[in-house]
Structure formats: structure tokens, C-alpha cells
Short mmCIF file of C-alpha atoms in Angstrom, two decimals:
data_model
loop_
_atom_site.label_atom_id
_atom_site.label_comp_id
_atom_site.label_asym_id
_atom_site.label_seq_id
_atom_site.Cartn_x
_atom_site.Cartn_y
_atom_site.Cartn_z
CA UNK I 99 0.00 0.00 0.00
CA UNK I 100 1.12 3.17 -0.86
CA UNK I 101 1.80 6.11 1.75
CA UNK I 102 0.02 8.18 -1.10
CA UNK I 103 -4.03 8.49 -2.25
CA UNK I 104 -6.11 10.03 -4.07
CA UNK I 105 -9.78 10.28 -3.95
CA UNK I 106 -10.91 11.26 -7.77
CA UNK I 107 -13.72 11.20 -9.69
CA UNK I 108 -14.11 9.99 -13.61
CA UNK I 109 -14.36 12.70 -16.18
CA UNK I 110 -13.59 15.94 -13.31
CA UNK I 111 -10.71 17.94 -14.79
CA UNK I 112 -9.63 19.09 -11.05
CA UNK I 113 -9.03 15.46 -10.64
CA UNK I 114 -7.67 14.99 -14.05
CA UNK I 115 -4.83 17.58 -13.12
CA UNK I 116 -2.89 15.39 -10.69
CA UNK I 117 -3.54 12.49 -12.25
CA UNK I 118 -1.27 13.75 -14.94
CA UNK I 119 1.01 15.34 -12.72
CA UNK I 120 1.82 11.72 -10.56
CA UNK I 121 1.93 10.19 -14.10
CA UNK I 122 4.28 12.20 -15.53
CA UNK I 123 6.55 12.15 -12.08
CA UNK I 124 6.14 8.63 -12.33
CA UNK I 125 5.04 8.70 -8.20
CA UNK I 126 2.87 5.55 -7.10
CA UNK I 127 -0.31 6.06 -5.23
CA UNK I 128 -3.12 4.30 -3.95
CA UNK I 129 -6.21 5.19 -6.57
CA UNK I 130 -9.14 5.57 -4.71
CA UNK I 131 -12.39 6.20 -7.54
CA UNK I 132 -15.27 7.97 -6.16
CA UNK I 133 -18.96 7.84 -7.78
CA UNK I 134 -20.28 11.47 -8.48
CA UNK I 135 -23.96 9.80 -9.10
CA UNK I 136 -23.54 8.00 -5.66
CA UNK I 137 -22.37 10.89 -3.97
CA UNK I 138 -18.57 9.35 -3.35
CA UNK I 139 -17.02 12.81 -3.03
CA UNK I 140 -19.55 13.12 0.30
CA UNK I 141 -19.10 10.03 1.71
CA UNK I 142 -17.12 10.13 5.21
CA UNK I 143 -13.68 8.72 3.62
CA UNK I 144 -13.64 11.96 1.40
CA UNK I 145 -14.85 14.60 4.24
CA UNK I 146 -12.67 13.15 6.74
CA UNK I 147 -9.90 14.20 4.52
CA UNK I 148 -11.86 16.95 2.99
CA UNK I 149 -14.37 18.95 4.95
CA UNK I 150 -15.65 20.64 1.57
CA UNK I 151 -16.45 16.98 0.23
CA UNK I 152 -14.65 17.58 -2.82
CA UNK I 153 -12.16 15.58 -5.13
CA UNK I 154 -9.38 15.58 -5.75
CA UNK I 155 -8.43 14.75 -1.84
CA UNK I 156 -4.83 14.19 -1.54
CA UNK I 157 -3.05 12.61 1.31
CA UNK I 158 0.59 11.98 1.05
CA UNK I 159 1.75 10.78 4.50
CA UNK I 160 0.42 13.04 6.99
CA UNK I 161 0.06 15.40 4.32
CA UNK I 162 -3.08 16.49 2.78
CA UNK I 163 -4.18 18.84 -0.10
CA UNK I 164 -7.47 18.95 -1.78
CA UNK I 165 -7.29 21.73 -4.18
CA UNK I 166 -6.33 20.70 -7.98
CA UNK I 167 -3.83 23.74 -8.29
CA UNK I 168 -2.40 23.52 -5.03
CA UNK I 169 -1.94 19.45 -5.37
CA UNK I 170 0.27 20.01 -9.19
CA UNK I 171 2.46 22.86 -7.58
CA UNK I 172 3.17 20.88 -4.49
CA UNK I 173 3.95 17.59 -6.07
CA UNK I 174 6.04 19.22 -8.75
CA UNK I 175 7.97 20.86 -5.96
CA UNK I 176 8.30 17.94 -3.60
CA UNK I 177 9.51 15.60 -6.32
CA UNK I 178 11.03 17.60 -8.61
CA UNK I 179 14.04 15.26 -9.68
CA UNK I 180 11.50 12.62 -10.37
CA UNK I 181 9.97 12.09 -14.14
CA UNK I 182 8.81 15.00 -16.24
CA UNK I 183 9.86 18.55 -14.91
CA UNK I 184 6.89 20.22 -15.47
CA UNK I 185 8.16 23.81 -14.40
CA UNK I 186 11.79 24.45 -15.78
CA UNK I 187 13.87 26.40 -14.00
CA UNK I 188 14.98 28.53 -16.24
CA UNK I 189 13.42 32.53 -15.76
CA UNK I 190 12.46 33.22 -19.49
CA UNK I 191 10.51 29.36 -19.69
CA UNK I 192 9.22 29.16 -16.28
CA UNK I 193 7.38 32.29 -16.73
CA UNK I 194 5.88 31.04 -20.33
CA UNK I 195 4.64 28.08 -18.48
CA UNK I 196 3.15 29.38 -15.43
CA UNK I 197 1.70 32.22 -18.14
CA UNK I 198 0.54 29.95 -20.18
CA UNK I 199 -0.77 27.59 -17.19
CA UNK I 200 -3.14 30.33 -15.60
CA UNK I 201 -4.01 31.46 -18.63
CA UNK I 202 -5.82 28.57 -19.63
CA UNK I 203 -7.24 27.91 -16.34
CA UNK I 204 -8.79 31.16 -16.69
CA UNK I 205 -9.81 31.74 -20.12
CA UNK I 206 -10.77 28.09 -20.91
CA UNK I 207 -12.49 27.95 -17.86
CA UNK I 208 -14.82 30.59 -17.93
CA UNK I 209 -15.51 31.63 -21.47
CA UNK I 210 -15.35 27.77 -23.05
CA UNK I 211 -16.62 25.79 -19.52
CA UNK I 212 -18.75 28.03 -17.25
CA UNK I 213 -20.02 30.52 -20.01
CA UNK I 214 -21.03 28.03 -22.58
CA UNK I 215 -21.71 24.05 -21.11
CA UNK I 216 -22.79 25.63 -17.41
CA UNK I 217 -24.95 28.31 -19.22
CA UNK I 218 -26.89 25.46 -21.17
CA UNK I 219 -27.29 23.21 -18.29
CA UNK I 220 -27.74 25.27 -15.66
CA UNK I 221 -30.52 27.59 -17.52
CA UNK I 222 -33.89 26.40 -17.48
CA UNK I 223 -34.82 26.00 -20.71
CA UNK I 224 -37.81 28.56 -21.00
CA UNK I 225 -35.08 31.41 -19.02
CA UNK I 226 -32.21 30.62 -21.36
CA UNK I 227 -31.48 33.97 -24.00
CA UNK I 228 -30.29 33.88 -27.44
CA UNK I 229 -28.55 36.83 -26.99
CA UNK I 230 -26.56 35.22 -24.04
CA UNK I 231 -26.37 31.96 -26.06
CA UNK I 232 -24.44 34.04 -28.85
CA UNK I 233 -22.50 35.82 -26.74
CA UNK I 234 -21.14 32.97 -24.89
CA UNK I 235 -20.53 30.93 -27.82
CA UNK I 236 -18.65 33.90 -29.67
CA UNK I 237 -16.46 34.10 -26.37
CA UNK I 238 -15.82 30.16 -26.51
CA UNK I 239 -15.17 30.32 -30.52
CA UNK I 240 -12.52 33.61 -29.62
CA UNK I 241 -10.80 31.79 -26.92
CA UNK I 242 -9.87 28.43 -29.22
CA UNK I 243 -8.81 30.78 -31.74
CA UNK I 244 -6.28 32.05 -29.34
CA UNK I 245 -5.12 29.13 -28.86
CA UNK I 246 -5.03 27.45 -32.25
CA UNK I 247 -3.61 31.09 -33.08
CA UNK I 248 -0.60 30.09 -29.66
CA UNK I 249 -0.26 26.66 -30.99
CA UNK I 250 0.62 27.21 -34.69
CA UNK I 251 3.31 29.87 -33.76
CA UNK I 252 6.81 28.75 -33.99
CA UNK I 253 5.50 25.08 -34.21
CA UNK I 254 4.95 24.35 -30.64
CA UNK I 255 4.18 20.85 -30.10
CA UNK I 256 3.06 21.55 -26.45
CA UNK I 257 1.10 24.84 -24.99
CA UNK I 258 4.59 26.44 -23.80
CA UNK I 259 7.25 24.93 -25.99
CA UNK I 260 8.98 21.89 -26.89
CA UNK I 261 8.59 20.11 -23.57
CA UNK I 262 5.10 19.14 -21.99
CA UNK I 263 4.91 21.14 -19.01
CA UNK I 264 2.60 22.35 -16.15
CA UNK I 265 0.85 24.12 -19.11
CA UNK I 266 -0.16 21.06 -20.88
CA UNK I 267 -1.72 19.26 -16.95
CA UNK I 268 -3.86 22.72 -17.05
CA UNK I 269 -4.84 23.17 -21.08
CA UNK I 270 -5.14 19.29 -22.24
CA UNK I 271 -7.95 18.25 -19.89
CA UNK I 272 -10.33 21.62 -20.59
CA UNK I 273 -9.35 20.57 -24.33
CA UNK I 274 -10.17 17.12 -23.79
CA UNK I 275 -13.51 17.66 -22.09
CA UNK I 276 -14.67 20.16 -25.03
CA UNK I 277 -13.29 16.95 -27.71
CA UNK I 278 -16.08 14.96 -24.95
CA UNK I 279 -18.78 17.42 -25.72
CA UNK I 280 -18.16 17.24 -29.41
CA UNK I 281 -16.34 20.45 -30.52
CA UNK I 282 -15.57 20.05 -33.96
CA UNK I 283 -11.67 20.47 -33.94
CA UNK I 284 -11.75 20.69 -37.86
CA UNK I 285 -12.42 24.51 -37.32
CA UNK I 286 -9.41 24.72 -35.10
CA UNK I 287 -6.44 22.61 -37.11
CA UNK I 288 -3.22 23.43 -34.43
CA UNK I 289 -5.38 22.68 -31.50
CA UNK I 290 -6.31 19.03 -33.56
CA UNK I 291 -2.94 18.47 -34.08
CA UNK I 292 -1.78 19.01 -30.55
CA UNK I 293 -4.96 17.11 -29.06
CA UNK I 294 -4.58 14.14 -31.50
CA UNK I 295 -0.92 14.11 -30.21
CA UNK I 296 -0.84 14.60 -26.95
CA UNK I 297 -3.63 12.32 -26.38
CA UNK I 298 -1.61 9.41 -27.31
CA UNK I 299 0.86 10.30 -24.11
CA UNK I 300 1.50 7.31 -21.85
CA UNK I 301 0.70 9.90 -19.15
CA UNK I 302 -3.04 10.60 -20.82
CA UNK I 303 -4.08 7.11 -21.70
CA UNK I 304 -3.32 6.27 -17.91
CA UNK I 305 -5.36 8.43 -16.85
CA UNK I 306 -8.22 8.93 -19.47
CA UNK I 307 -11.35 9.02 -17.89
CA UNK I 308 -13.29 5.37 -17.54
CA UNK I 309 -16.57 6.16 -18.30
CA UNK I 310 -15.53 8.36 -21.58
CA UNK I 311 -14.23 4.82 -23.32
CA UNK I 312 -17.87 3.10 -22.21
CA UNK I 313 -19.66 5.05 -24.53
CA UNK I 314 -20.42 8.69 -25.77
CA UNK I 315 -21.81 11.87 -23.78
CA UNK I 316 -25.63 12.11 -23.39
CA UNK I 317 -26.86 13.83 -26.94
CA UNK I 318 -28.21 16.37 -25.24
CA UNK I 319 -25.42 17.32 -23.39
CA UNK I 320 -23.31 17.51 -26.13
CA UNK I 321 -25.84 19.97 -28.64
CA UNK I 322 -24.65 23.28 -27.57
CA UNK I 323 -20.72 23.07 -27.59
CA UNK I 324 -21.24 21.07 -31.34
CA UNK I 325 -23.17 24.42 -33.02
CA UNK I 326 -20.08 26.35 -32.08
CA UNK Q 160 14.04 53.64 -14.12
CA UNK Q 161 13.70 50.43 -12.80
CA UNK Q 162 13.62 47.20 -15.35
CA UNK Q 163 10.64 45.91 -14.11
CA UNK Q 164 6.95 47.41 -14.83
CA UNK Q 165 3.72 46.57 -13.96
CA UNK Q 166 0.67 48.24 -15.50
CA UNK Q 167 -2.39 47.87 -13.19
CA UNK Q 168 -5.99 49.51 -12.19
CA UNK Q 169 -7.15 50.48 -9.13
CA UNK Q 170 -9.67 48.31 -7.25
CA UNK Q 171 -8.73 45.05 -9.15
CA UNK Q 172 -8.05 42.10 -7.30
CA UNK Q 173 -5.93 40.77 -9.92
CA UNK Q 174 -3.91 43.49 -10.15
CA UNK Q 175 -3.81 43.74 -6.39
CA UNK Q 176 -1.96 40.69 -6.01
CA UNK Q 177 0.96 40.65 -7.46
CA UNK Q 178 1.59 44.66 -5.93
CA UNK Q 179 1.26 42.86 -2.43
CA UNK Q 180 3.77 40.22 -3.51
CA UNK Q 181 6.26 43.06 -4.91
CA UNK Q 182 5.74 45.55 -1.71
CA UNK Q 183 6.15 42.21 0.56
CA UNK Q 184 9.87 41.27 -1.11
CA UNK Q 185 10.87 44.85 -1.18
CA UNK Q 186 10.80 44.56 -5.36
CA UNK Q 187 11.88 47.86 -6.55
CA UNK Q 188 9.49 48.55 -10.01
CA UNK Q 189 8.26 51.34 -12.29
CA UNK Q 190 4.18 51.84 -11.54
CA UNK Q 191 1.94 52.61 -14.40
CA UNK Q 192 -1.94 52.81 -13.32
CA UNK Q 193 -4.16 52.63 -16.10
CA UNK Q 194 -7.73 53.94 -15.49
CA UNK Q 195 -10.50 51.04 -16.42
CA UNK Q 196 -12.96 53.80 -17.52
CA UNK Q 197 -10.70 55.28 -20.13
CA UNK Q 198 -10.21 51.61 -21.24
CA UNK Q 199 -6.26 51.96 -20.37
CA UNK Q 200 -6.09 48.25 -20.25
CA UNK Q 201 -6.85 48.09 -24.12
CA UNK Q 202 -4.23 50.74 -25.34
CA UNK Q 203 -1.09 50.28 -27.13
CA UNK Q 204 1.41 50.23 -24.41
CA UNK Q 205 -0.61 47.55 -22.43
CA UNK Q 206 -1.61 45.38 -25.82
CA UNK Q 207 2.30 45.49 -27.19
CA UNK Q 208 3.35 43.63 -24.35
CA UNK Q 209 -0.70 41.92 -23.40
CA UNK Q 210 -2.55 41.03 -27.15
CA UNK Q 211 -5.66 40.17 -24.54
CA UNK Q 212 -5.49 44.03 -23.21
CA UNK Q 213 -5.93 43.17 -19.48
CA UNK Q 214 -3.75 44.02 -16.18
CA UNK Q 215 -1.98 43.06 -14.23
CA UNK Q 216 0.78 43.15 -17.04
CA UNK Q 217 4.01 42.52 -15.67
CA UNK Q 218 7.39 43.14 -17.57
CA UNK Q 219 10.81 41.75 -15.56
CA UNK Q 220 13.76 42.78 -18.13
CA UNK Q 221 12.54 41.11 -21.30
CA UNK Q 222 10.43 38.58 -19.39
CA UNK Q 223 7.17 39.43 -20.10
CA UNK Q 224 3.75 37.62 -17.38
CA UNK Q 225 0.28 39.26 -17.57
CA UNK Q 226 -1.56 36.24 -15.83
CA UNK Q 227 -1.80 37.33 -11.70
CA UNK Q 228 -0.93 33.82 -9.87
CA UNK Q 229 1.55 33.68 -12.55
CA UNK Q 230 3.51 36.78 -11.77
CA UNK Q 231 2.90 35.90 -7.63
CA UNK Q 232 4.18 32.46 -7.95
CA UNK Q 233 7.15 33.72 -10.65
CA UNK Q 234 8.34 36.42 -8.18
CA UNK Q 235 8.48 34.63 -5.24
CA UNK Q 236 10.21 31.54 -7.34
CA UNK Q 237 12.98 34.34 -8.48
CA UNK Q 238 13.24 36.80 -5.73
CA UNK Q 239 12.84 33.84 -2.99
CA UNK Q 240 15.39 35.13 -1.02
CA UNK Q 241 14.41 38.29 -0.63
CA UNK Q 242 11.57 40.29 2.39
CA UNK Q 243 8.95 37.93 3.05
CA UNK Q 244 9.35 34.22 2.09
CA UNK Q 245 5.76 33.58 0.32
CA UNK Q 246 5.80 30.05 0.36
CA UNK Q 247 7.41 28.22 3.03
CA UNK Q 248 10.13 25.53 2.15
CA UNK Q 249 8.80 22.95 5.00
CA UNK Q 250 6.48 20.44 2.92
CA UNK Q 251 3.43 20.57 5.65
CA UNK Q 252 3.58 24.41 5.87
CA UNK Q 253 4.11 24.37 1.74
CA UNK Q 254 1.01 22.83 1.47
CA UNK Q 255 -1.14 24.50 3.78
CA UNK Q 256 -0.36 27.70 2.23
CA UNK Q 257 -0.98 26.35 -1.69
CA UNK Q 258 -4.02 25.05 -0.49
CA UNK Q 259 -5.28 28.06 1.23
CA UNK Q 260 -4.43 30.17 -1.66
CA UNK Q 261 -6.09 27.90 -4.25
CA UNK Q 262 -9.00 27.49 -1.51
CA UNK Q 263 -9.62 31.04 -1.58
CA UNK Q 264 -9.03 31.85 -5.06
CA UNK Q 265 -11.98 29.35 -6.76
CA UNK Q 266 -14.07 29.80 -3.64
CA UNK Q 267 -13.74 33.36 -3.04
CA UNK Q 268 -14.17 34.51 -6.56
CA UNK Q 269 -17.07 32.13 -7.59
CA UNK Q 270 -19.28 31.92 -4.28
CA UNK Q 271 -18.21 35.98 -3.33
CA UNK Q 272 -17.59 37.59 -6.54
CA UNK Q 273 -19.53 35.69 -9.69
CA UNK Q 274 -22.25 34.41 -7.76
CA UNK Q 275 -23.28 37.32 -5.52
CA UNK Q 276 -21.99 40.92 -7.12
CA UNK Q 277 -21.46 39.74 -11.16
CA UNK Q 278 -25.47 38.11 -10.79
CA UNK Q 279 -26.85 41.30 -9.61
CA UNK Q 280 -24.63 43.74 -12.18
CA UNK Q 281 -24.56 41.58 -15.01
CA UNK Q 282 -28.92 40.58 -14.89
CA UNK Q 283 -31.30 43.03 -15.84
CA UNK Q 284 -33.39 43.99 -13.15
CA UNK Q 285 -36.63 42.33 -15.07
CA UNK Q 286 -34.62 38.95 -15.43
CA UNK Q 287 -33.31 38.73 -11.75
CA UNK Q 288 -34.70 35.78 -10.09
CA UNK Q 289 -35.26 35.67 -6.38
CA UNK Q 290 -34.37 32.10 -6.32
CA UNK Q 291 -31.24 32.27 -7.55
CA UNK Q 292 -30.51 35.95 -5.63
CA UNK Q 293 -31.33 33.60 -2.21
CA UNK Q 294 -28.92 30.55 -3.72
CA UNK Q 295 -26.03 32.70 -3.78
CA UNK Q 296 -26.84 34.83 -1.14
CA UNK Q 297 -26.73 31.47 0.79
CA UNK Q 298 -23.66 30.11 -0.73
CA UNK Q 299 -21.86 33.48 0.14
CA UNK Q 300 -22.85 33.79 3.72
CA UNK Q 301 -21.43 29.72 3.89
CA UNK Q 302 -18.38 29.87 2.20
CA UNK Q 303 -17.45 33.14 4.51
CA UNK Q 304 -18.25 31.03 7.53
CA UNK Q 305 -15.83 28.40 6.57
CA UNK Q 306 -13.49 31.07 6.22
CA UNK Q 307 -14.34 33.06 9.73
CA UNK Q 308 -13.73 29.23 11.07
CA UNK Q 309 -10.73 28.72 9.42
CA UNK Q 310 -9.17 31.96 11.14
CA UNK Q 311 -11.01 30.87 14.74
CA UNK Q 312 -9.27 27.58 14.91
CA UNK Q 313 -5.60 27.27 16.20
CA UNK Q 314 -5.75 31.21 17.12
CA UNK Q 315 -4.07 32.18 13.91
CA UNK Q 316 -3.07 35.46 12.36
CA UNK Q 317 -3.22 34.56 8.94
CA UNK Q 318 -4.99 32.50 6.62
CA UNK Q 319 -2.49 29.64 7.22
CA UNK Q 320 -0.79 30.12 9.88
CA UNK Q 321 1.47 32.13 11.81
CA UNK Q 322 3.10 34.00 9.12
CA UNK Q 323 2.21 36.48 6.55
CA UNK Q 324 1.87 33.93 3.24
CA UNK Q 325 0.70 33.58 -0.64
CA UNK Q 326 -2.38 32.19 0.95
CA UNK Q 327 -3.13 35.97 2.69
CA UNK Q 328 -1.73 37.36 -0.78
CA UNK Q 329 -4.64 35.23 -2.56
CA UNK Q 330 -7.00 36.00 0.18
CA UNK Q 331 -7.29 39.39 1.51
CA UNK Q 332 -7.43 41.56 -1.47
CA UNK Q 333 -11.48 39.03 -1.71
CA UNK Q 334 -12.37 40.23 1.64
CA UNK Q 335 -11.10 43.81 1.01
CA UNK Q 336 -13.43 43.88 -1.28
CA UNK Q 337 -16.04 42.24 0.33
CA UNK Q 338 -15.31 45.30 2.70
CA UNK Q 339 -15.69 48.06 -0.12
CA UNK Q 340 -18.88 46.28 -1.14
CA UNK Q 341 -19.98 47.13 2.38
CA UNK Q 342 -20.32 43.58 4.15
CA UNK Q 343 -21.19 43.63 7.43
CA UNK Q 344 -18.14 42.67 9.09
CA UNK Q 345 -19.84 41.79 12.69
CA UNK Q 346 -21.14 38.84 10.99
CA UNK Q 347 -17.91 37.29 11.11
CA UNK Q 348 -16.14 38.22 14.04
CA UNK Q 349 -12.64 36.06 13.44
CA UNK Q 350 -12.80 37.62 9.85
CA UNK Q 351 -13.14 41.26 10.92
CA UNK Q 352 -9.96 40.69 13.41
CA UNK Q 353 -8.21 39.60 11.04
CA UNK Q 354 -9.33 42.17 8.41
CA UNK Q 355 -8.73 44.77 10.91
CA UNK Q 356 -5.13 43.63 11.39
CA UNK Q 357 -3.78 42.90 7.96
CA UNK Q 358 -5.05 46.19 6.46
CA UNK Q 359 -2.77 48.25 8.70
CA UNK Q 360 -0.07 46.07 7.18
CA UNK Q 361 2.67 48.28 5.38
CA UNK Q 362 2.13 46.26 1.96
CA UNK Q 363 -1.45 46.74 2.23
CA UNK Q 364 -1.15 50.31 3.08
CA UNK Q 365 1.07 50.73 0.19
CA UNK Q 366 -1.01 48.80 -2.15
CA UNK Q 367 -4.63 49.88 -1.10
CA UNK Q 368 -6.43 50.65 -3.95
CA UNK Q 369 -6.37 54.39 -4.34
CA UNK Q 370 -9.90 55.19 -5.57
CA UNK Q 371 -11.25 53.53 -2.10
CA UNK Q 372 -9.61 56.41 -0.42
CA UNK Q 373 -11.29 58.99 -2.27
CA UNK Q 374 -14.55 58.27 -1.32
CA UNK Q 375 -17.42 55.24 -0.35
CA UNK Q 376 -18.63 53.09 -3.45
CA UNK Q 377 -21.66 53.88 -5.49
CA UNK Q 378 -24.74 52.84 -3.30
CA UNK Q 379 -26.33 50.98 -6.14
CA UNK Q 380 -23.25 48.65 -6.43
CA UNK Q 381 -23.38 47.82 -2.59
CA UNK Q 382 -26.81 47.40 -1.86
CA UNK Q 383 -26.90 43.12 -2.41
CA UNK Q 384 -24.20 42.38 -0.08
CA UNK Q 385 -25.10 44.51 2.53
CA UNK Q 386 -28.47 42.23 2.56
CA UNK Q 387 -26.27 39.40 3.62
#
């Protein structure tokens, strides 16, 4: 048994964050899978960890961290010789990856995520707005461009460079979820090219969420994000 | 003229952070403040070094970071030696201050900020709902009790400890807020003390937004969260 676990949860990209992370630093740990439909994440293994009843919930040794973010930076910085460095430590690329790693947590968060997906299923029906439908969709189609735009420049093959970094565990699982919900990646051909790549990663297949290879999303969850 | 830069606006939280993380490590840098209502963000000087024309943007020499956790966790990675040690080196103390900060950043700004102020500014008046006005209302009220028990338990000063951390740098510009919005502090008597405290702190002092000082915020604009 491993002095490490994780509680996680299938198809959550906070949990799909240090998933990557502990598969790219090659660092074993007791996988612990929660239910979301059975309520896992509240059950009293989770909130005895993890008051907010949340997952990820971390424990290494006595050690525990629950938040997605905090989990990445701390593993990265308490085995840092191990695997994949994920932030290098030179100035100039560290700050293009912690740039580039915040910037998709933002942007790809609320303008593709929250302000598109959460919009549609969130919104009764009869209160939802076309004009807020456009809007958010316009802000969703803006933000890929920015990054098909980042991606094509000086033929990246990862979000910050040649190496797969702390930018890729943030950008790759929004990216993935959006491939989930359908987004045709035809209108966005550097983005294609880096998902159909990086997907094939040792580090991704590991950790590919279960349920995704039992079948596709539920039709209508995936009609909004596929108009785009 | 110093070699760094940092264009920001007053009264954004953003922006706030990374000033707090400069003032705290004694960073020596060339101010620019931009006003939001002459759309300074979106002019050439920010958008040359910024194509999204937003601040913080942060120039170090030729390094160039405009995303805020970015530039906090950049300077304290590069300037680690210097003033106040942001992150502490001890692995349990490490992560209780990344998970504060990340704690406070998603909850803060979706349960506080999105959920409570951006509802009522952003929805017409005719399209409010009082269902959802309650929901948040509720969610706000909760998620600054967790926070009021946080700072009961183990007597401490700061949000994760004893010491003056990325997790109060992440924090306290929220509540400040919450403050200028015109929360009644009384609600939360471990969060007033500590409000009360850290705001007479030099780098707060230095860095308090300068608008704030000219005068109370327009009545309209605090009206929901005084109802809390």
C-alpha cells in the first residue's frame, strides 16, 4: 500500500490535473475512484480528509491537499528530480509556463466551460437567451482561436514549448472535455494536431477518464458546444 | 528607471496581487496605473506587451507575465530570497499555504464575486430571479463562515498560519473587497480581526487601492451584499 491516495472522480478535470502530474513524475499512489452519481465525493472517507467533500483529496503521509492547483504545484515541488519537470527552472521558460498555465485555467475555464456548457445546463430551458447563447458561444469560438492562433506559432508541439509542461496538466484536460462534448476540432487545425498528439501520451491514456471509453456523452449534453 | 513594470488599475483584485507580492519582497518597479474607464487596459502600451489588453501586465527585463498567480508564484520563485518568504520551504507548511491560496481563489471569486456581485450587475433587473438571488446569497454567507472558522481555529493570524503567506496574498485583497462592497463585518467576528489587522499592514497600506480612499462606493453597487 502506498503512503500516497487520491480520492478522484471519472471525467472531473480538477481530478484529471494530478492524475497527470503523478503520471508524468512517475510517483505511485493508492487510486481511490469515487462515484459522483452515488455521492462518493460526500461520503465520510472523502470529508474526513476533505471537509468541503470535494475531489481531488490528496493525502501523502500526513500530508493532505485537496485543491487541484495547489496538489500540481506541491507535487512538482516535492519531487522535482523525479519524471517529467513540469516547471523548468529557467526565468524566461518558467514564466511562459506558469503564463501559459493560468491562462488557460482562466480563459478556458470561464468563457469555453462556465459561459457556454454551465450556461446550457444550468438555464432552465424557457429562461435561457439567445442573446446570451451568442455571446457565450462567440467568447468560446474567440478563446480556441487564441489558442489554435498560440499553438501554430513557432510550431509548438506543447502549450509552452517543446517540452510538456505544467501548461499542458492545465490546457489538455479543458481541451479534452470540449473533444467529450463534441467540438468540432476541424475549425481549429493546431489545436487538432496538438490534441490528436498529446492524447496518445503514456501519461493521458493512464489516466483517461473510464466512463468516456464506455460510450459517448448524453446527446443532449453535447448539442450546444457542437453548433459552435 | 527600474527594469521591471507593472501596468495595473485600481480596485482590481488581480492586479492587487501581485503589488502585495512586490511591496512584501521589497521589489523595486516602475508603476503605471491605467484607469478602467478610459479603457487603459486596451491601449497600445498595455496590448504590445498583453494582445488580450488586461492588467496586471508585468514586464521583468525582457520577461514578459500578464496572468496574476503567474507573476505571484514567478516572483516569489525568483526573488525567494528576498523580504517575506511567500511560500514556506517545509512540505506541511508548503502545502497548507498552496491550499489556502487555491482554496480562496476558486471559492472566493465564484461563491463571493460571480455568484453574488457579477449576478446582480450583469442581470437586468426584469430577469433577476429571487431564487437564484437567495442561492447565492446562501452560498456566500457559507463559504465566509468556513473562512471566519478557518481563522477561529488554532488562534491564527493569517490564513495559514502564523506568518504572513501567498495564501493571505490570494485572500485578503477578496475580503477587502467584500469590505468596499460594504459587508457587514460583525457577521464574522474572526474575519473582521483579522481584516482589521492585515489592512494596517505596510504592503497593504502601500497597495490599497487608491480610488477607495477617495470616497465610499456607489450605493447601487453595494446594496446586495449589505443584505447578507
Amino acid at each position: 500500500m502506498s503512503e500516497r491516495l487520491l480520492f478522484w472522480g471519472s471525467g472531473s478535470i480538477p481530478c484529471w490535473k494530478p492524475m497527470l502530474v503523478l503520471a508524468e513524475k512517475g510517483i505511485d499512489y493508492e487510486s481511490k475512484q469515487i462515484s459522483f452519481s452515488e455521492k462518493g465525493h460526500k461520503g465520510p472517507e472523502v470529508t474526513a480528509l476533505n471537509p468541503r467533500g470535494q475531489v481531488p483529496t490528496f493525502k501523502d503521509g500526513e500530508t493532505v491537499i485537496c485543491e487541484s492547483n495547489a496538489i500540481c504545484f506541491w507535487l512538482e515541488s516535492m519531487y522535482s528530480k523525479q519524471g517529467t519537470e513540469l516547471i523548468p527552472s529557467d526565468p524566461k521558460e518558467k514564466a511562459k509556463v506558469l503564463q501559459k498555465a493560468f491562462e488557460s485555467a482562466e480563459n478556458m475555464q470561464t468563457k469555453a466551460m462556465q459561459g457556454v456548457l454551465y450556461y446550457y445546463w444550468r438555464t432552465k430551458e424557457e429562461d435561457r437567451k439567445e442573446e446570451t447563447i451568442k455571446e457565450n458561444l462567440d467568447n468560446c469560438r474567440n478563446e480556441l482561436t487564441v489558442w489554435d492562433k498560440y499553438l501554430g506559432e513557432c510550431g509548438h508541439d506543447f502549450v509552452a514549448g517543446k517540452q510538456f509542461t505544467l501548461a499542458d496538466v492545465f490546457f489538455f484536460p479543458f481541451l479534452a472535455w470540449a473533444w467529450r462534448m463534441s467540438l468540432d476540432f476541424n475549425k481549429f487545425p493546431n489545436i487538432k494536431k496538438y490534441f490528436e498528439s498529446v492524447r496518445e501520451r503514456p501519461s493521458v491514456k493512464a489516466t483517461w477518464p473510464p466512463h468516456w471509453n464506455e460510450g459517448e456523452a448524453q446527446p443532449e449534453k453535447m448539442a450546444y458546444l457542437k453548433s459552435l
